Amino acid sequence: MTATSLTPKRGPRLRVNRLVLYTVLVAITGLFLGPFGWLVISGLKTPAELAASPVHWLPDHVQWHNIADAFNLIDFLGYARNSLIIALIYATLVTLSSAWVGFGFARLEAPGKKTLFAILLGSMMLPQMITLLPTYLIFAKLGMVDTYWPWVLWGLSSAPYLVFLFRQFFAGLPRELEEAAIVDGCGYSAIFWRIFLPQSWPVLSASFVIAFTWTWGDYIAPQLLLSTDRTTLAVAVMSTYVTSAGTPVTNLQAAASVMYVVPILLIFLVAQRGFVAGMSTTGLK
Amino acid sequence: MTVDHIPSVADRRGSAPAPGPVTSRPHTSIATRRHRAFYMFASPWIIGFALLTIAPMAYALWLSFTTFDGISPRWHYVGFGNYRELFSDSQTWKSLGRTGLFAITSVPLSIIAGLGLAVLVNRPLKARGLFRTLLYLPAVVPPVGAGIAFKQLFDQNSGAANGVLNVFGIDALGWLADPYARYVLIMTVLWTAGNIMIISLAGLQDIPRELLEAARIDGASAWRSFRSITVPLLSPVLLFQTVTGVIASVQTIMPLLLAPDPTPAGITALPQSNYLYMMHVFAEYFAFGRYGYASALLWVLFVLILVATGLIFKATSGVVFYNVDPEAKK
């Protein structure tokens, strides 16, 4: 075996390597952005251009009015408001409840805690669908179908994934944080609200973004639980862009789905830094 | 010491076992207080889990022994009738087979893709952050957005995919119908490999530099140290990805979102190769309103997932390498 120099090799070979690396990366990135780019282009075509065969690559005239039409053909803002309400309710409640439960698992001891934690982790493997269909039947009996109550309940009951996130973060904080407070006679809930919660902004925001994205993107639960009027944008974009004759208007659907996706992309881009920080401080891997 | 700061919720919790003997702690009252506090903090999850997970599953189990269809006032207990039917239903077996095939192709492919991307963007690059962000971006696109995007992309007439094939003189393919629909489905999964990339990246950055340096001094090639150091150290991450990937692929609703008609009735018209097990459940549930039978299908799926997860853990128990870090891994 030949000895290898520890100093990085410089020279033509390295430069070629780097060129290959960048080419590969740019190509892959292009492929990854392709579907979304195509969606944007599709949303700016006329129906004829969109139906053309072979493919009509770019619109002859960019149909900006498609965006307005997509707004007007259905009650776009109404659906967006429904999505927003549900996502805000769920993300706020589930973030707080998961932080609360996560604190318990991170900082307190009790008999049975290990078992409960194992169940909590195990329940992450539980397919949502298995509980969702019977849940629908139960909510139907309770008269909660077509209300936003299910999201309130789901939010209050915390989410295992987020509990784990908070538990990891809280477990990493120094013990002295609560000890002084206990000596002063502070209850644990005061310790949680006054000491731990204010420390956990990165995780709180990561959790909020994750939960908001889940709800905004969810298709099955609103499809099951909500009527056409009260449903979310996800369902509306998927199924309501049809003419009175019932034929789908695909160019408007494309324009609408761009508008549906953009808020999530923006939230992600804005929150990205804190999001990644939140994920890494929790040591979630 | 009093417990006046702790609401009585903890006391009312029926499932909370009585605080056990607390011999190892110097202040018994503090220990008791912590036990109660734990149950107070855990109660939202415990109650929620009981009401929103255990109860629906128990209800589904009961329904799976009935002919309940949600409408007819008369429905009855049929014992194992649904389960017997399920085992003789060729759609169950076929859709299960397709789901298995989908999982064992899409999960390894997306893990390899995600790990490959992570290795690429872990190098010292210009605009590394930008590449990471752009590659991760599809992972945050909601499924409905992805479904519509892929429908446009792979449209037989107007899709860019066929446009590209056309440039090379290849005839347009019916991507969203059999036999190609299954490949489009896998591509939708690969498209979100950024998710795996981000988590693998965190794992890569945790690998001690000294290990890789030492391997280099010993003359190990890049591939060799990737295989002998990076992959073993990353194995818990890869195991996590495998388990969550399998569970996600079993539950995917993408075939429905790629369908020309995304209504429950359209489920039955899906391309055969994309008629996965969960689609079969949806069809029985929505299109035929057979809640009892669909519940039986779901329970069988649940058991199969438990078995599959157990097998994955068992099969990898000798291969997965846990870094000895008693604090982090509990």
Coordinates of N, CA and C in Angstrom, one line a residue, chain A residues 54-249:
Chain A
P54 N -47.7 16.6 -30.1 CA -46.7 16.5 -29.0 C -46.6 17.7 -28.1
V55 N -45.9 17.6 -27.1 CA -45.9 18.7 -26.1 C -45.6 20.1 -26.6
H56 N -46.3 21.1 -26.2 CA -46.1 22.5 -26.5 C -45.3 23.0 -25.3
W57 N -44.0 23.2 -25.5 CA -43.1 23.4 -24.4 C -43.5 24.7 -23.6
L58 N -43.5 25.8 -24.3 CA -43.8 27.1 -23.5 C -45.1 27.7 -24.1
P59 N -45.8 28.4 -23.2 CA -47.0 29.1 -23.7 C -46.6 30.2 -24.7
D60 N -47.4 30.3 -25.8 CA -47.1 31.4 -26.7 C -47.2 32.8 -26.1
H61 N -48.3 32.9 -25.4 CA -48.5 34.1 -24.5 C -48.8 33.6 -23.1
V62 N -48.0 34.1 -22.2 CA -48.2 33.7 -20.8 C -49.6 34.1 -20.3
Q63 N -50.3 33.1 -19.9 CA -51.7 33.3 -19.5 C -51.8 33.7 -18.0
W64 N -51.4 35.0 -17.7 CA -51.4 35.4 -16.3 C -52.8 35.3 -15.7
H65 N -53.8 35.5 -16.6 CA -55.2 35.5 -16.0 C -55.6 34.2 -15.5
N66 N -54.8 33.1 -15.8 CA -55.1 31.8 -15.2 C -55.1 31.9 -13.7
I67 N -54.2 32.7 -13.2 CA -54.1 32.8 -11.7 C -55.4 33.4 -11.2
A68 N -55.9 34.5 -11.8 CA -57.1 35.1 -11.3 C -58.3 34.1 -11.5
D69 N -58.3 33.4 -12.7 CA -59.4 32.5 -13.0 C -59.4 31.4 -11.9
A70 N -58.2 30.9 -11.6 CA -58.1 29.8 -10.6 C -58.7 30.3 -9.2
F71 N -58.5 31.6 -9.0 CA -59.0 32.2 -7.8 C -60.6 32.2 -7.8
N72 N -61.1 32.5 -9.0 CA -62.5 32.9 -9.1 C -63.4 31.7 -9.4
L73 N -62.8 30.6 -10.1 CA -63.7 29.5 -10.5 C -64.2 28.8 -9.2
I74 N -63.3 28.7 -8.2 CA -63.8 28.2 -7.0 C -63.6 29.2 -5.9
D75 N -64.1 29.0 -4.7 CA -63.9 29.9 -3.6 C -62.6 29.7 -3.0
F76 N -61.5 30.1 -3.8 CA -60.2 29.8 -3.4 C -59.8 30.3 -2.0
L77 N -60.2 31.6 -1.8 CA -59.8 32.2 -0.5 C -60.5 31.5 0.6
G78 N -61.8 31.1 0.4 CA -62.5 30.5 1.4 C -61.9 29.2 1.8
Y79 N -61.5 28.4 0.8 CA -60.8 27.1 1.1 C -59.4 27.4 1.8
A80 N -58.7 28.4 1.3 CA -57.4 28.7 1.9 C -57.6 29.1 3.4
R81 N -58.7 29.8 3.6 CA -59.0 30.2 5.0 C -59.2 29.0 5.9
N82 N -60.0 28.1 5.3 CA -60.3 26.8 6.1 C -58.9 26.1 6.4
S83 N -58.1 26.0 5.4 CA -56.8 25.3 5.6 C -56.0 26.0 6.7
L84 N -56.0 27.4 6.6 CA -55.2 28.2 7.5 C -55.7 28.0 8.9
I85 N -57.1 28.0 9.1 CA -57.6 27.9 10.4 C -57.2 26.5 11.0
I86 N -57.5 25.5 10.2 CA -57.1 24.1 10.7 C -55.7 24.0 11.1
A87 N -54.8 24.5 10.1 CA -53.4 24.3 10.3 C -52.9 25.2 11.6
L88 N -53.5 26.4 11.7 CA -53.1 27.2 12.9 C -53.6 26.5 14.2
I89 N -54.8 26.1 14.2 CA -55.3 25.4 15.4 C -54.5 24.2 15.8
Y90 N -54.3 23.3 14.8 CA -53.5 22.1 15.1 C -52.1 22.4 15.5
A91 N -51.4 23.3 14.7 CA -50.0 23.5 14.9 C -49.7 24.1 16.3
T92 N -50.6 25.1 16.6 CA -50.4 25.8 17.9 C -50.6 24.8 19.1
L93 N -51.8 24.1 19.0 CA -52.1 23.2 20.1 C -51.1 22.0 20.2
V94 N -50.8 21.4 19.1 CA -49.9 20.3 19.1 C -48.5 20.6 19.6
T95 N -48.1 21.8 19.2 CA -46.7 22.2 19.6 C -46.7 22.4 21.2
L96 N -47.7 23.1 21.7 CA -47.8 23.2 23.2 C -47.9 21.9 23.9
S97 N -48.9 21.1 23.4 CA -49.1 19.8 24.1 C -47.9 18.9 24.0
S98 N -47.2 18.9 22.8 CA -46.1 18.0 22.7 C -44.9 18.5 23.5
A99 N -44.8 19.8 23.7 CA -43.7 20.4 24.5 C -44.0 20.0 26.0
W100 N -45.3 20.1 26.4 CA -45.7 19.7 27.7 C -45.4 18.2 28.0
V101 N -45.8 17.4 27.1 CA -45.6 15.9 27.3 C -44.1 15.6 27.2
G102 N -43.4 16.3 26.3 CA -42.0 16.1 26.1 C -41.2 16.4 27.4
F103 N -41.7 17.5 28.0 CA -41.0 17.9 29.3 C -41.1 16.8 30.3
G104 N -42.3 16.2 30.4 CA -42.5 15.1 31.4 C -41.5 14.0 31.1
F105 N -41.4 13.6 29.9 CA -40.6 12.5 29.5 C -39.1 12.8 29.7
A106 N -38.8 14.1 29.6 CA -37.3 14.5 29.6 C -36.9 14.7 31.1
R107 N -37.7 15.3 31.9 CA -37.2 15.8 33.2 C -37.8 15.1 34.4
L108 N -38.8 14.2 34.3 CA -39.4 13.7 35.4 C -39.3 12.2 35.4
E109 N -39.4 11.6 36.6 CA -39.3 10.2 36.7 C -40.6 9.7 37.3
A110 N -41.0 8.5 36.9 CA -42.1 7.8 37.5 C -42.1 6.4 37.1
P111 N -42.7 5.5 38.0 CA -42.8 4.1 37.6 C -43.6 4.0 36.3
G112 N -43.2 3.2 35.4 CA -44.0 3.1 34.1 C -43.5 4.0 33.1
K113 N -42.6 4.9 33.4 CA -42.3 5.9 32.3 C -41.6 5.2 31.1
K114 N -40.7 4.3 31.4 CA -40.0 3.6 30.3 C -41.0 2.9 29.4
T115 N -41.9 2.2 30.0 CA -42.9 1.5 29.1 C -43.7 2.5 28.3
L116 N -44.2 3.6 28.9 CA -44.9 4.6 28.2 C -44.1 5.2 27.1
F117 N -42.8 5.4 27.3 CA -42.0 6.0 26.3 C -41.9 5.0 25.1
A118 N -41.7 3.7 25.5 CA -41.6 2.7 24.4 C -42.9 2.7 23.6
I119 N -44.0 2.8 24.2 CA -45.3 2.8 23.5 C -45.4 4.1 22.6
L120 N -44.9 5.2 23.2 CA -45.0 6.4 22.4 C -44.1 6.3 21.2
L121 N -42.9 5.8 21.3 CA -42.1 5.6 20.2 C -42.7 4.6 19.2
G122 N -43.2 3.6 19.7 CA -43.8 2.5 18.9 C -45.0 3.1 18.1
S123 N -45.7 4.0 18.7 CA -46.9 4.5 18.1 C -46.6 5.3 16.9
M124 N -45.3 5.8 16.8 CA -44.9 6.5 15.6 C -45.0 5.6 14.4
M125 N -44.9 4.3 14.6 CA -44.9 3.3 13.5 C -46.3 2.9 13.1
L126 N -47.2 3.4 13.9 CA -48.6 3.0 13.6 C -49.1 3.8 12.4
P127 N -49.6 3.1 11.4 CA -50.1 3.7 10.2 C -51.3 4.6 10.6
Q128 N -51.2 5.9 10.2 CA -52.3 6.8 10.5 C -53.7 6.3 10.0
M129 N -53.6 5.7 8.8 CA -54.8 5.3 8.2 C -55.6 4.3 9.0
I130 N -54.9 3.5 9.7 CA -55.6 2.4 10.5 C -56.5 3.1 11.5
T131 N -56.0 4.2 12.1 CA -56.9 4.8 13.1 C -57.9 5.8 12.5
L132 N -57.5 6.3 11.3 CA -58.3 7.4 10.8 C -59.7 6.9 10.3
L133 N -59.8 5.8 9.7 CA -61.1 5.4 9.2 C -62.1 5.1 10.3
P134 N -61.7 4.3 11.3 CA -62.6 4.2 12.5 C -62.8 5.5 13.2
T135 N -61.8 6.3 13.3 CA -62.0 7.6 13.9 C -63.1 8.4 13.3
Y136 N -63.1 8.3 12.0 CA -64.2 9.0 11.2 C -65.5 8.5 11.7
L137 N -65.7 7.2 11.8 CA -67.0 6.6 12.2 C -67.3 7.1 13.7
I138 N -66.3 7.2 14.5 CA -66.6 7.6 15.9 C -67.0 9.1 15.9
F139 N -66.2 9.9 15.2 CA -66.6 11.3 15.1 C -67.9 11.5 14.5
A140 N -68.3 10.7 13.6 CA -69.6 10.8 12.9 C -70.7 10.6 14.0
K141 N -70.4 9.6 14.9 CA -71.4 9.3 16.0 C -71.5 10.5 16.9
L142 N -70.3 11.1 17.2 CA -70.3 12.2 18.1 C -70.7 13.5 17.5
G143 N -71.1 13.5 16.3 CA -71.5 14.7 15.6 C -70.4 15.7 15.4
M144 N -69.2 15.2 15.3 CA -68.0 16.1 15.0 C -67.6 16.1 13.6
V145 N -68.3 15.4 12.8 CA -67.9 15.4 11.3 C -68.4 16.8 10.8
D146 N -67.6 17.4 10.0 CA -67.9 18.7 9.4 C -67.7 19.8 10.5
T147 N -66.9 19.5 11.5 CA -66.5 20.6 12.4 C -65.0 20.5 12.5
Y148 N -64.4 21.5 13.1 CA -62.9 21.5 13.2 C -62.5 20.9 14.6
W149 N -63.5 20.3 15.3 CA -63.1 19.7 16.6 C -62.1 18.6 16.5
P150 N -62.2 17.8 15.5 CA -61.1 16.7 15.5 C -59.7 17.3 15.5
W151 N -59.5 18.4 14.8 CA -58.2 19.0 14.8 C -57.8 19.5 16.2
V152 N -58.8 20.0 16.9 CA -58.5 20.5 18.3 C -58.1 19.3 19.1
L153 N -58.9 18.2 19.0 CA -58.6 17.0 19.8 C -57.2 16.5 19.5
W154 N -57.0 16.3 18.2 CA -55.6 15.8 17.8 C -54.5 16.7 18.3
G155 N -54.8 18.0 18.2 CA -53.8 19.0 18.7 C -53.5 18.9 20.1
L156 N -54.6 18.7 20.9 CA -54.4 18.7 22.4 C -53.7 17.4 22.8
S157 N -53.8 16.3 22.0 CA -53.3 15.1 22.5 C -51.8 14.8 22.1
S158 N -51.2 15.8 21.5 CA -49.8 15.8 21.2 C -49.5 14.8 20.1
A159 N -48.3 14.9 19.5 CA -47.9 14.0 18.4 C -46.6 13.4 18.8
P160 N -46.5 12.0 18.8 CA -45.3 11.3 19.2 C -44.0 11.9 18.7
Y161 N -44.0 12.2 17.4 CA -42.8 12.6 16.7 C -42.4 14.0 17.4
L162 N -43.3 14.8 17.6 CA -43.0 16.1 18.2 C -42.6 16.0 19.7
V163 N -43.3 15.1 20.4 CA -43.0 14.8 21.8 C -41.5 14.4 21.8
F164 N -41.1 13.5 20.9 CA -39.8 13.0 20.9 C -38.8 14.2 20.7
L165 N -39.1 15.0 19.7 CA -38.3 16.2 19.4 C -38.1 17.1 20.7
F166 N -39.2 17.4 21.4 CA -39.0 18.2 22.6 C -38.3 17.5 23.7
R167 N -38.6 16.2 23.8 CA -38.0 15.4 24.9 C -36.5 15.4 24.7
Q168 N -36.0 15.2 23.4 CA -34.6 15.3 23.2 C -34.0 16.6 23.5
F169 N -34.7 17.7 23.2 CA -34.2 19.0 23.5 C -34.2 19.3 25.0
F170 N -35.2 19.0 25.7 CA -35.3 19.3 27.1 C -34.3 18.4 27.9
A171 N -34.1 17.2 27.4 CA -33.2 16.3 28.1 C -31.8 16.9 28.1
G172 N -31.5 17.7 27.1 CA -30.1 18.3 27.0 C -29.9 19.5 27.8
L173 N -30.9 20.0 28.4 CA -30.7 21.3 29.2 C -30.2 20.9 30.6
P174 N -29.4 21.8 31.2 CA -28.8 21.5 32.5 C -29.8 21.4 33.6
R175 N -29.5 20.5 34.5 CA -30.3 20.2 35.6 C -30.5 21.4 36.6
E176 N -29.5 22.2 36.7 CA -29.6 23.4 37.6 C -30.8 24.2 37.3
L177 N -31.3 24.2 36.0 CA -32.4 25.0 35.6 C -33.6 24.9 36.5
E178 N -33.9 23.6 36.8 CA -35.1 23.4 37.6 C -34.8 23.3 39.1
E179 N -33.6 23.0 39.5 CA -33.3 22.7 40.9 C -33.5 23.9 41.7
A180 N -33.0 25.1 41.3 CA -33.2 26.3 42.0 C -34.7 26.6 42.2
A181 N -35.4 26.4 41.1 CA -36.8 26.7 41.2 C -37.6 25.8 42.2
I182 N -37.1 24.5 42.2 CA -37.8 23.6 43.1 C -37.5 24.0 44.6
V183 N -36.3 24.4 44.8 CA -35.9 24.8 46.2 C -36.8 26.0 46.5
D184 N -37.0 26.9 45.6 CA -37.9 28.1 45.8 C -39.4 27.7 46.0
G185 N -39.7 26.4 45.8 CA -41.1 26.0 45.9 C -41.9 26.1 44.7
C186 N -41.3 26.2 43.6 CA -42.0 26.4 42.3 C -42.5 25.0 41.9
G187 N -43.8 25.0 41.4 CA -44.3 23.7 40.8 C -43.7 23.4 39.5
Y188 N -43.9 22.2 39.1 CA -43.3 21.8 37.8 C -44.0 22.5 36.6
S189 N -45.3 22.8 36.7 CA -45.9 23.5 35.6 C -45.3 24.9 35.5
A190 N -45.0 25.6 36.6 CA -44.4 26.9 36.6 C -43.0 26.8 36.0
I191 N -42.3 25.7 36.3 CA -41.0 25.5 35.8 C -41.0 25.4 34.3
F192 N -42.0 24.6 33.8 CA -42.2 24.4 32.4 C -42.5 25.7 31.7
W193 N -43.5 26.4 32.2 CA -43.9 27.7 31.5 C -42.9 28.8 31.6
R194 N -42.3 28.9 32.7 CA -41.4 30.1 32.9 C -40.0 29.9 32.6
I195 N -39.5 28.6 32.7 CA -38.1 28.4 32.5 C -37.8 27.6 31.2
F196 N -38.5 26.5 31.1 CA -38.1 25.6 29.9 C -38.7 26.1 28.6
L197 N -39.9 26.5 28.6 CA -40.5 26.9 27.3 C -39.8 28.1 26.7
P198 N -39.5 29.2 27.5 CA -38.8 30.3 26.9 C -37.4 29.9 26.3
Q199 N -36.9 28.8 26.8 CA -35.6 28.4 26.3 C -35.6 27.7 24.9
S200 N -36.9 27.3 24.6 CA -36.9 26.3 23.5 C -37.5 26.9 22.2
W201 N -37.1 28.1 21.9 CA -37.7 28.7 20.7 C -37.3 28.0 19.4
P202 N -36.1 27.5 19.3 CA -35.8 26.8 18.0 C -36.7 25.5 17.8
V203 N -36.9 24.8 18.9 CA -37.7 23.6 18.7 C -39.2 24.0 18.6
L204 N -39.6 25.0 19.3 CA -41.0 25.4 19.2 C -41.3 25.8 17.7
S205 N -40.4 26.5 17.1 CA -40.7 27.0 15.8 C -40.5 25.8 14.8
A206 N -39.6 24.9 15.0 CA -39.5 23.7 14.1 C -40.7 22.9 14.2
S207 N -41.2 22.7 15.5 CA -42.4 21.9 15.7 C -43.6 22.6 15.0
F208 N -43.7 23.9 15.1 CA -44.9 24.6 14.6 C -44.8 24.4 13.0
V209 N -43.7 24.6 12.5 CA -43.6 24.5 11.0 C -43.9 23.1 10.5
I210 N -43.4 22.1 11.2 CA -43.7 20.7 10.8 C -45.2 20.5 10.9
A211 N -45.8 20.8 12.1 CA -47.2 20.5 12.3 C -48.1 21.3 11.3
F212 N -47.7 22.6 11.0 CA -48.4 23.4 10.0 C -48.4 22.7 8.7
T213 N -47.2 22.3 8.3 CA -47.0 21.7 7.0 C -47.8 20.4 6.9
W214 N -47.8 19.6 7.9 CA -48.6 18.3 7.9 C -50.0 18.7 7.6
T215 N -50.6 19.6 8.4 CA -52.0 19.9 8.2 C -52.4 20.5 6.9
W216 N -51.5 21.4 6.5 CA -51.7 22.1 5.2 C -51.7 21.1 4.1
G217 N -50.8 20.1 4.2 CA -50.6 19.1 3.1 C -51.6 17.9 3.2
D218 N -52.3 17.8 4.4 CA -53.1 16.6 4.6 C -54.3 16.6 3.6
Y219 N -54.5 15.4 3.0 CA -55.6 15.3 2.1 C -56.7 14.4 2.6
I220 N -56.3 13.3 3.2 CA -57.3 12.3 3.6 C -58.2 12.8 4.7
A221 N -57.6 13.3 5.8 CA -58.5 13.7 6.9 C -59.6 14.7 6.6
P222 N -59.2 15.8 5.9 CA -60.3 16.8 5.5 C -61.2 16.2 4.5
Q223 N -60.7 15.3 3.6 CA -61.6 14.7 2.6 C -62.6 13.8 3.3
L224 N -62.2 13.1 4.4 CA -63.1 12.3 5.1 C -64.1 13.1 6.0
L225 N -63.5 14.1 6.7 CA -64.3 14.7 7.8 C -65.1 15.9 7.5
L226 N -64.7 16.6 6.3 CA -65.3 17.9 6.1 C -66.2 17.8 4.8
S227 N -67.2 18.6 4.8 CA -68.1 18.8 3.6 C -67.4 19.7 2.6
T228 N -67.9 19.7 1.4 CA -67.2 20.5 0.4 C -67.0 21.9 0.7
D229 N -67.9 22.5 1.5 CA -67.8 23.9 1.8 C -66.7 24.2 2.8
R230 N -66.6 23.3 3.8 CA -65.7 23.6 4.9 C -64.4 22.9 4.7
T231 N -64.2 22.3 3.6 CA -62.9 21.5 3.4 C -61.7 22.4 3.1
T232 N -60.6 21.8 3.0 CA -59.4 22.6 2.9 C -59.0 22.7 1.4
L233 N -58.0 23.6 1.2 CA -57.5 23.8 -0.1 C -56.9 22.6 -0.8
A234 N -56.3 21.7 0.0 CA -55.8 20.4 -0.6 C -56.8 19.7 -1.3
V235 N -58.0 19.5 -0.6 CA -59.1 18.8 -1.3 C -59.7 19.6 -2.4
A236 N -59.8 20.9 -2.2 CA -60.5 21.7 -3.3 C -59.6 21.7 -4.5
V237 N -58.3 21.9 -4.4 CA -57.4 21.9 -5.6 C -57.5 20.6 -6.3
M238 N -57.6 19.5 -5.6 CA -57.6 18.2 -6.2 C -58.9 17.9 -6.9
S239 N -60.0 18.4 -6.4 CA -61.3 17.9 -7.0 C -62.3 18.9 -7.4
T240 N -62.1 20.2 -7.3 CA -63.2 21.1 -7.6 C -63.0 21.9 -8.9
Y241 N -61.8 21.7 -9.6 CA -61.6 22.5 -10.8 C -62.2 21.7 -12.0
V242 N -63.5 21.8 -12.1 CA -64.2 21.2 -13.2 C -65.2 22.3 -13.7
T243 N -65.5 22.2 -15.0 CA -66.5 23.0 -15.7 C -67.8 22.6 -15.2
S244 N -68.9 23.3 -15.6 CA -70.2 22.9 -15.2 C -70.6 21.6 -15.8
A245 N -69.9 21.3 -17.0 CA -70.1 20.0 -17.6 C -69.4 18.9 -16.9
G246 N -68.5 19.2 -16.0 CA -67.8 18.2 -15.3 C -66.5 17.8 -15.8
T247 N -66.0 18.5 -16.9 CA -64.7 18.2 -17.4 C -63.6 19.0 -16.6
P248 N -62.5 18.4 -16.2 CA -61.5 19.0 -15.4 C -60.8 20.2 -16.2
V249 N -60.5 21.3 -15.5 CA -59.8 22.4 -16.1 C -58.4 22.3 -15.6

